[in-house]
Coordinates of C-alpha atoms in Angstrom, one line a residue:
M1063 CA 13.5 27.7 11.5
P1064 CA 12.1 24.2 12.3
I1065 CA 8.5 25.6 12.2
V1066 CA 9.2 27.1 8.8
I1067 CA 10.5 23.8 7.4
T1068 CA 7.6 21.9 8.9
L1069 CA 5.1 24.3 7.3
L1070 CA 6.9 24.0 4.0
A1071 CA 6.7 20.2 4.3
V1072 CA 3.0 20.3 5.0
A1073 CA 2.6 22.7 2.1
A1074 CA 4.5 20.2 -0.1
L1075 CA 2.2 17.4 1.0
L1076 CA -0.8 19.6 0.2
L1077 CA 0.6 20.4 -3.3
L1078 CA 1.5 16.8 -4.1
I1079 CA -1.7 15.1 -2.7
V1080 CA -4.4 17.7 -3.4
I1081 CA -3.2 19.6 -6.4
L1082 CA -1.0 17.2 -8.3
K1083 CA -3.0 14.1 -7.2
W1084 CA 0.0 12.0 -6.1
H1085 CA -0.6 9.0 -4.0
P1086 CA -0.2 9.8 -0.3
F1087 CA 2.3 7.0 0.2
I1088 CA 4.8 8.4 -2.3
A1089 CA 4.1 12.0 -1.2
L1090 CA 4.8 11.2 2.4
V1091 CA 8.0 9.3 1.8
L1092 CA 9.3 12.1 -0.5
V1093 CA 8.4 14.8 2.0
A1094 CA 9.8 12.9 4.9
I1095 CA 13.2 12.7 3.1
G1096 CA 13.1 16.4 2.2
A1097 CA 12.1 17.4 5.7
G1098 CA 14.9 15.4 7.3
L1099 CA 17.5 16.9 5.0
G1100 CA 16.1 20.4 5.5
L1101 CA 16.2 20.0 9.3
G1102 CA 19.9 19.1 9.2
M1103 CA 19.6 15.4 10.0
G1104 CA 21.9 14.5 7.0
P1105 CA 21.3 11.6 4.6
K1106 CA 22.1 8.8 7.2
G1107 CA 20.1 10.4 10.0
T1108 CA 17.1 11.0 7.7
M1109 CA 17.0 7.4 6.4
D1110 CA 17.6 5.9 9.8
A1111 CA 14.6 7.9 11.1
I1112 CA 12.5 6.8 8.2
T1113 CA 13.4 3.2 8.7
N1114 CA 12.8 3.3 12.4
G1115 CA 9.5 5.2 11.9
V1116 CA 8.2 2.6 9.5
G1117 CA 9.2 -0.3 11.7
G1118 CA 8.0 1.2 14.9
T1119 CA 4.7 2.2 13.4
L1120 CA 3.9 -1.2 11.8
S1121 CA 5.3 -3.4 14.6
D1122 CA 2.0 -3.8 16.4
L1123 CA -0.3 -2.0 14.1
A1124 CA -0.1 -4.3 11.1
I1125 CA -1.4 -7.3 13.1
I1126 CA -4.2 -5.3 14.7
L1127 CA -5.4 -3.8 11.4
G1128 CA -5.1 -7.1 9.6
L1129 CA -7.2 -8.9 12.3
G1130 CA -9.7 -6.1 12.3
A1131 CA -10.1 -6.4 8.5
I1132 CA -10.7 -10.1 8.8
L1133 CA -13.2 -9.8 11.6
G1134 CA -15.1 -7.1 9.6
G1135 CA -15.1 -9.4 6.6
V1136 CA -16.5 -12.4 8.5
V1137 CA -19.2 -10.2 10.1
A1138 CA -20.2 -8.9 6.7
E1139 CA -20.0 -12.0 4.6
T1140 CA -21.8 -14.4 7.0
G1141 CA -24.7 -12.0 7.1
A1142 CA -24.3 -11.0 10.7
A1143 CA -24.3 -7.3 9.8
K1144 CA -27.5 -7.7 7.9
V1145 CA -29.1 -9.5 10.8
I1146 CA -28.2 -6.7 13.2
T1147 CA -29.5 -4.1 10.8
D1148 CA -32.8 -5.9 10.2
R1149 CA -33.4 -6.4 13.9
L1150 CA -32.6 -2.8 14.9
V1151 CA -34.3 -1.0 12.0
G1152 CA -37.1 -3.5 11.5
Q1153 CA -40.4 -1.9 10.5
R1154 CA -39.6 1.6 11.8
T1155 CA -41.2 4.4 9.9
G1156 CA -40.8 8.2 9.7
T1157 CA -38.1 9.9 11.7
S1158 CA -37.8 7.0 14.1
V1159 CA -35.9 5.1 11.4
L1160 CA -33.1 7.7 11.9
W1161 CA -32.4 6.5 15.4
G1162 CA -32.5 2.8 14.4
L1163 CA -30.0 3.4 11.6
C1164 CA -27.8 5.5 13.8
L1165 CA -27.5 2.6 16.3
V1166 CA -26.9 0.1 13.5
G1167 CA -24.2 2.4 12.1
F1168 CA -22.5 2.5 15.5
L1169 CA -22.5 -1.2 16.1
I1170 CA -21.5 -2.1 12.5
G1171 CA -18.9 0.7 12.5
I1172 CA -16.9 -0.8 15.4
P1173 CA -15.7 -4.0 13.7
L1174 CA -15.9 -2.8 10.1
F1175 CA -13.5 -0.3 8.5
Y1176 CA -15.1 2.9 7.2
T1177 CA -15.3 2.3 3.5
V1178 CA -16.5 -1.3 3.9
A1179 CA -19.2 -0.2 6.4
F1180 CA -20.2 2.7 4.1
V1181 CA -20.7 0.5 1.1
M1182 CA -22.6 -2.0 3.1
M1183 CA -24.9 0.7 4.7
A1184 CA -25.5 2.7 1.5
P1185 CA -28.3 0.5 0.0
I1186 CA -30.0 0.3 3.4
I1187 CA -29.9 4.2 3.6
I1188 CA -31.3 4.6 0.1
S1189 CA -34.0 2.0 0.8
A1190 CA -35.0 3.7 4.1
A1191 CA -35.2 7.1 2.4
E1192 CA -37.5 5.7 -0.3
K1193 CA -39.6 3.9 2.3
T1194 CA -40.1 6.9 4.6
G1195 CA -40.1 9.7 2.0
L1196 CA -37.4 11.5 4.0
P1197 CA -34.7 13.4 2.1
L1198 CA -31.8 11.0 1.3
A1199 CA -29.3 13.4 2.8
M1200 CA -31.2 13.4 6.1
V1201 CA -31.2 9.6 6.4
A1202 CA -27.6 9.4 5.3
V1203 CA -26.3 11.9 7.9
A1204 CA -28.1 10.1 10.7
T1205 CA -26.4 6.8 9.7
V1206 CA -23.0 7.8 8.4
V1207 CA -22.2 9.9 11.5
S1208 CA -21.8 6.7 13.5
L1209 CA -19.3 5.3 10.9
S1210 CA -17.3 8.5 11.1
V1211 CA -17.2 8.6 14.9
T1212 CA -16.1 4.9 15.2
H1213 CA -13.5 5.6 12.5
G1214 CA -12.0 8.6 14.3
F1215 CA -12.5 7.6 18.0
L1216 CA -12.5 3.8 18.5
P1217 CA -9.9 1.0 18.1
P1218 CA -9.4 -1.1 16.1
H1219 CA -9.7 1.6 13.4
P1220 CA -6.3 2.7 12.0
A1221 CA -6.0 6.3 13.4
P1222 CA -7.0 5.6 17.0
V1223 CA -4.7 2.5 17.1
L1224 CA -1.8 4.4 15.6
I1225 CA -2.1 7.4 17.8
S1226 CA -2.5 5.2 20.9
N1227 CA 0.8 3.5 20.1
T1228 CA 2.5 6.8 19.4
F1229 CA 1.3 8.4 22.6
G1230 CA 1.7 5.3 24.7
A1231 CA -2.0 5.3 25.6
D1232 CA -3.9 2.4 27.2
M1233 CA -6.1 1.2 24.3
G1234 CA -8.8 -0.1 26.6
K1235 CA -9.2 3.4 28.2
V1236 CA -9.2 5.0 24.7
L1237 CA -12.0 2.7 23.8
L1238 CA -14.0 3.4 26.9
Y1239 CA -13.5 7.2 26.7
G1240 CA -14.2 7.1 23.0
I1241 CA -17.5 5.4 23.6
L1242 CA -18.4 8.0 26.2
L1243 CA -17.6 10.8 23.7
G1244 CA -19.1 8.9 20.8
I1245 CA -22.6 8.6 22.2
P1246 CA -23.4 12.3 22.4
S1247 CA -21.5 12.9 19.1
V1248 CA -23.6 10.5 17.1
I1249 CA -26.8 11.7 18.7
L1250 CA -26.2 15.4 18.2
A1251 CA -24.4 15.2 14.8
G1252 CA -26.7 12.4 13.6
P1253 CA -30.5 12.3 14.2
V1254 CA -30.6 15.7 15.8
L1255 CA -28.6 17.5 13.1
A1256 CA -30.4 15.4 10.4
R1257 CA -33.7 17.0 11.4
T1258 CA -32.4 20.4 10.1
L1259 CA -32.1 18.8 6.6
R1260 CA -35.8 17.9 6.4
N1261 CA -36.4 20.5 3.7
M1262 CA -33.5 19.5 1.5
P1263 CA -34.7 18.3 -1.9
Q1264 CA -35.0 14.6 -2.3
T1265 CA -32.2 13.0 -4.4
K1266 CA -31.6 9.6 -5.9
G1267 CA -28.6 7.6 -4.7
A1268 CA -26.1 6.0 -7.2
L1269 CA -26.3 2.3 -6.6
T1270 CA -22.9 1.6 -8.2
F1271 CA -21.5 -0.9 -5.7
E1272 CA -21.1 -4.6 -5.6
A1273 CA -23.5 -6.4 -3.2
I1274 CA -22.1 -9.0 -0.8
E1275 CA -23.4 -12.5 -1.6
L1276 CA -24.9 -13.7 1.7
P1277 CA -25.4 -17.3 2.8
V1278 CA -28.8 -18.9 2.6
R1279 CA -29.0 -19.5 6.3
L1280 CA -28.2 -16.4 8.4
P1281 CA -26.9 -16.4 12.0
S1282 CA -28.9 -15.5 15.0
F1283 CA -29.1 -11.9 16.3
G1284 CA -27.4 -12.8 19.6
A1285 CA -24.5 -14.5 17.9
S1286 CA -24.2 -11.7 15.4
M1287 CA -24.0 -9.1 18.2
L1288 CA -21.6 -11.1 20.3
C1289 CA -19.2 -11.8 17.4
A1290 CA -19.2 -8.2 16.1
L1291 CA -18.5 -6.7 19.5
L1292 CA -16.4 -9.4 21.3
P1293 CA -13.0 -7.6 20.9
V1294 CA -14.6 -4.4 22.2
L1295 CA -16.2 -6.2 25.2
L1296 CA -12.9 -7.9 26.1
L1297 CA -10.9 -4.6 26.0
A1298 CA -13.5 -2.7 27.9
A1299 CA -14.0 -5.5 30.5
G1300 CA -10.2 -5.7 31.0
T1301 CA -9.9 -2.0 31.6
L1302 CA -12.7 -2.1 34.1
V1303 CA -11.3 -5.2 35.9
Q1304 CA -7.8 -3.7 36.1
G1305 CA -9.2 -0.8 38.0
T1306 CA -10.8 -3.0 40.6
V1307 CA -8.6 -6.1 41.0
D1308 CA -5.6 -6.1 43.4
E1309 CA -2.4 -5.8 41.5
Q1310 CA -0.9 -8.5 43.7
S1311 CA -3.6 -11.0 42.7
W1312 CA -2.6 -14.0 40.6
V1313 CA -4.7 -13.0 37.6
V1314 CA -2.7 -9.7 37.3
S1315 CA 0.7 -10.9 38.5
S1316 CA 0.7 -13.9 36.1
G1317 CA 0.0 -11.6 33.2
L1318 CA -3.2 -13.6 32.3
L1319 CA -5.4 -10.5 32.5
G1320 CA -3.1 -8.4 30.4
L1321 CA -2.9 -11.2 27.8
F1322 CA -6.6 -11.5 27.2
T1323 CA -7.1 -7.7 27.2
N1324 CA -4.3 -7.1 24.7
A1325 CA -5.8 -5.6 21.5
T1326 CA -4.1 -8.2 19.3
V1327 CA -5.2 -11.1 21.4
A1328 CA -8.7 -9.7 21.8
L1329 CA -9.1 -9.3 18.0
L1330 CA -7.5 -12.8 17.3
L1331 CA -10.0 -14.4 19.7
G1332 CA -12.8 -12.4 18.1
V1333 CA -11.8 -13.7 14.6
V1334 CA -11.6 -17.3 15.7
I1335 CA -14.8 -17.3 17.7
A1336 CA -16.6 -15.4 14.9
M1337 CA -15.5 -18.0 12.3
L1338 CA -16.6 -20.9 14.6
V1339 CA -19.9 -19.4 15.8
L1340 CA -21.1 -17.6 12.6
G1341 CA -19.7 -20.2 10.3
G1342 CA -21.4 -22.9 12.3
Q1343 CA -24.8 -21.2 12.2
T1344 CA -24.6 -20.4 8.5
G1345 CA -23.1 -23.7 7.3
M1346 CA -19.9 -22.1 6.2
S1347 CA -16.8 -24.2 7.1
I1348 CA -13.7 -22.8 8.6
Q1349 CA -11.9 -23.6 5.3
Q1350 CA -14.4 -21.5 3.4
L1351 CA -14.0 -18.5 5.7
M1352 CA -10.2 -18.9 5.8
G1353 CA -10.3 -18.9 2.0
R1354 CA -11.7 -15.4 2.0
V1355 CA -9.0 -14.0 4.3
G1356 CA -6.7 -12.9 1.4
K1357 CA -9.6 -11.0 -0.2
Q1358 CA -10.4 -9.3 3.2
L1359 CA -6.7 -8.3 3.8
A1360 CA -6.1 -7.0 0.3
P1361 CA -7.6 -3.5 0.8
M1362 CA -5.4 -3.0 3.9
A1363 CA -2.2 -3.0 1.9
A1364 CA -2.6 0.6 0.7
V1365 CA -3.8 1.7 4.2
L1366 CA -0.7 0.1 5.8
L1367 CA 1.7 1.7 3.3
I1368 CA 0.2 5.2 3.9
I1369 CA 0.4 4.7 7.7
A1370 CA 4.0 3.4 7.4
A1371 CA 5.0 6.5 5.3
G1372 CA 3.2 8.7 7.9
G1373 CA 5.2 7.0 10.6
A1374 CA 8.4 7.8 8.7
F1375 CA 7.5 11.5 8.5
K1376 CA 6.5 11.5 12.2
Q1377 CA 9.9 10.0 13.2
V1378 CA 11.7 12.6 11.2
L1379 CA 9.9 15.3 13.2
V1380 CA 10.6 13.5 16.5
D1381 CA 14.3 12.7 15.9
S1382 CA 15.1 16.1 14.6
G1383 CA 13.5 17.7 17.7
T1384 CA 11.0 19.6 15.6
S1385 CA 7.9 18.3 17.3
R1386 CA 9.3 19.2 20.7
Y1387 CA 10.2 22.7 19.4
I1388 CA 6.7 23.2 18.0
V1389 CA 4.8 22.0 21.0
D1390 CA 7.1 24.1 23.4
T1391 CA 6.3 27.1 21.3
L1392 CA 2.6 26.5 21.3
Q1393 CA 2.6 25.8 25.1
G1394 CA 4.1 29.3 25.5
F1395 CA 0.7 30.6 24.8
N1396 CA -0.7 28.8 27.9
T1397 CA -3.0 26.7 25.8
H1398 CA -4.4 23.4 27.1
P1399 CA -2.5 20.4 25.6
I1400 CA -5.8 18.9 24.4
L1401 CA -6.6 22.0 22.5
I1402 CA -3.1 22.1 20.9
A1403 CA -3.4 18.5 19.8
W1404 CA -6.9 19.2 18.3
L1405 CA -5.7 22.3 16.5
I1406 CA -2.7 20.6 14.9
A1407 CA -4.9 17.7 13.7
A1408 CA -7.6 20.1 12.5
A1409 CA -5.2 22.3 10.6
L1410 CA -3.7 19.2 8.8
R1411 CA -7.2 17.9 8.1
V1412 CA -8.3 21.1 6.4
T1413 CA -5.2 21.3 4.3
L1414 CA -4.5 17.7 3.5
G1415 CA -8.1 16.2 3.4
S1416 CA -7.4 12.7 4.6
A1417 CA -8.3 12.1 8.2
T1418 CA -5.9 9.3 8.6
V1419 CA -2.9 11.2 7.1
A1420 CA -3.9 14.2 9.3
A1421 CA -4.0 12.1 12.4
I1422 CA -0.7 10.3 11.7
T1423 CA 1.1 13.6 11.0
A1424 CA -0.5 15.3 14.0
A1425 CA 0.6 12.5 16.3
G1426 CA 4.2 13.0 15.4
I1427 CA 4.0 16.7 16.0
A1428 CA 2.0 16.5 19.2
L1429 CA 4.0 13.6 20.8
P1430 CA 5.8 15.7 23.4
L1431 CA 2.3 16.6 24.8
A1432 CA 1.9 13.0 25.8
Q1433 CA 5.4 12.8 27.2
G1434 CA 5.0 16.0 29.3
G1435 CA 2.4 14.4 31.7
N1436 CA 0.2 17.5 31.6
A1437 CA -2.7 15.6 30.0
S1438 CA -4.1 12.1 29.8
P1439 CA -2.5 10.3 26.7
E1440 CA -5.9 8.7 26.1
L1441 CA -7.6 12.0 25.9
L1442 CA -4.9 13.3 23.6
V1443 CA -5.5 10.4 21.3
L1444 CA -9.2 11.3 21.2
A1445 CA -8.5 15.0 20.8
T1446 CA -6.2 14.3 17.8
G1447 CA -8.8 11.9 16.3
A1448 CA -11.5 14.5 16.8
G1449 CA -9.4 17.2 15.1
S1450 CA -8.7 15.0 12.2
L1451 CA -12.4 14.8 11.4
T1452 CA -13.2 18.5 11.3
L1453 CA -14.3 20.5 8.3
S1454 CA -14.1 17.9 5.6
H1455 CA -14.4 19.5 2.2
V1456 CA -13.5 19.1 -1.5
N1457 CA -10.0 17.8 -0.8
D1458 CA -11.3 14.8 1.1
T1459 CA -12.3 11.6 -0.6
G1460 CA -14.9 11.0 2.0
F1461 CA -16.6 14.2 0.9
W1462 CA -16.9 12.9 -2.7
L1463 CA -17.9 9.4 -1.6
F1464 CA -20.9 10.9 0.3
K1465 CA -21.8 13.3 -2.5
E1466 CA -21.7 10.7 -5.3
Y1467 CA -23.4 7.8 -3.5
F1468 CA -26.3 10.0 -2.4
G1469 CA -26.6 12.1 -5.5
L1470 CA -26.0 15.5 -3.8
T1471 CA -24.7 18.8 -5.2
V1472 CA -21.5 20.3 -3.7
P1473 CA -23.5 22.9 -1.7
Q1474 CA -25.8 20.1 -0.3
T1475 CA -22.8 18.0 0.6
L1476 CA -21.2 21.0 2.4
R1477 CA -24.5 21.6 4.2
S1478 CA -24.9 18.0 5.3
W1479 CA -21.6 16.0 5.4
T1480 CA -19.2 18.9 6.2
V1481 CA -21.4 20.2 9.0
M1482 CA -21.8 16.7 10.4
E1483 CA -18.1 16.1 10.5
T1484 CA -17.4 19.4 12.1
V1485 CA -20.0 19.0 14.8
V1486 CA -18.5 15.6 15.6
S1487 CA -15.1 17.1 15.9
L1488 CA -16.2 20.0 18.1
I1489 CA -18.2 17.7 20.4
G1490 CA -15.1 15.5 20.7
L1491 CA -13.0 18.5 21.7
V1492 CA -15.4 19.7 24.3
G1493 CA -15.8 16.2 25.6
C1494 CA -12.1 15.7 25.9
L1495 CA -11.7 19.0 27.8
G1496 CA -14.6 18.0 30.1
L1497 CA -13.1 14.5 30.8
S1498 CA -9.7 16.1 31.5
L1499 CA -11.2 17.6 34.6
V1500 CA -12.0 14.2 36.1
V1501 CA -9.4 11.8 34.7

């Protein structure tokens, strides 16, 4: 019975979000209440689970996502992102530009949220296609794949952070493993896959976005790279050091190492240092940069509400015992926990469209997998993230964003964007299964 009610709840989400075009926040809250009552939790139990789910989900996540949005805004508005792009792409011609743009996308995609990075890279992609004469879809796939991988695999992006908190995973390890999986993913689903689109007819992109007004004096390449990647470097370095330093040493026992490798602290340091360094090099004062914080945080409001509602739905599934029941049933088929997590997320992605909503919901269902100790929670995070990227199609806003910006038909978008997303997802799954043999 719990499985039937959960399937009905997912079907209701599909109906409300995809067919009736309801906002995911309202749909998730409504379905969470309905699922709680249907699972026998009663009005009080249902509302308690929803309240706890919202609070538990946003307790650490809100600060991390907020700081990540601010850092991305500083990197974009000071011109650091442009400096990185110009240096790495430079005067490349022909298909070599695909590799340069792929690298730029990966570096820019780490600090910037997907939509912001996409809008920033779109004119560069269109310009590169015009300059080289390569099909626009070919150049777009080679670039956007990096944004998709960082969005699905790497903190501080919403889904990896949320799933890490849900599964109790070490965010530093998630970052390191995510980079290990991300490199082959962006290569195979990016420049390599893009070459199969060489014969796709050239299209004209729709330049219907607002350009960022950059300062007259741009920062140096070294400063731009350091500020864009500083939180990542701190988290990665902390994870590596923790594996080599004696636990009895002062730096560990005092908690100092843990403090500076905490995701919130790493991002806060990144924001402050970026404002000081990039602001100083561009002539923008701290007051000017601080004045833009509200604008940078505004787009996160809708994201946080959706994530909060997803956390409420997740908690209903957990408190009712449904997630444990579903996972126990699936484990009865002797399937690897990583494959189970991927399948749950993939099924939700195909039906619901949104990668973030799919990841949030899948995390609630798959939580017992992380508690069972049969698989690394970090790899379960990445497997869930990979599953949430698979087979993007007409019910995904990312599908239409890619189609409209680059002037493609629906079949062309399926041939390029959908295949790219699915290849990334499958490589992520295979990579997680491979890493599970050694970690």
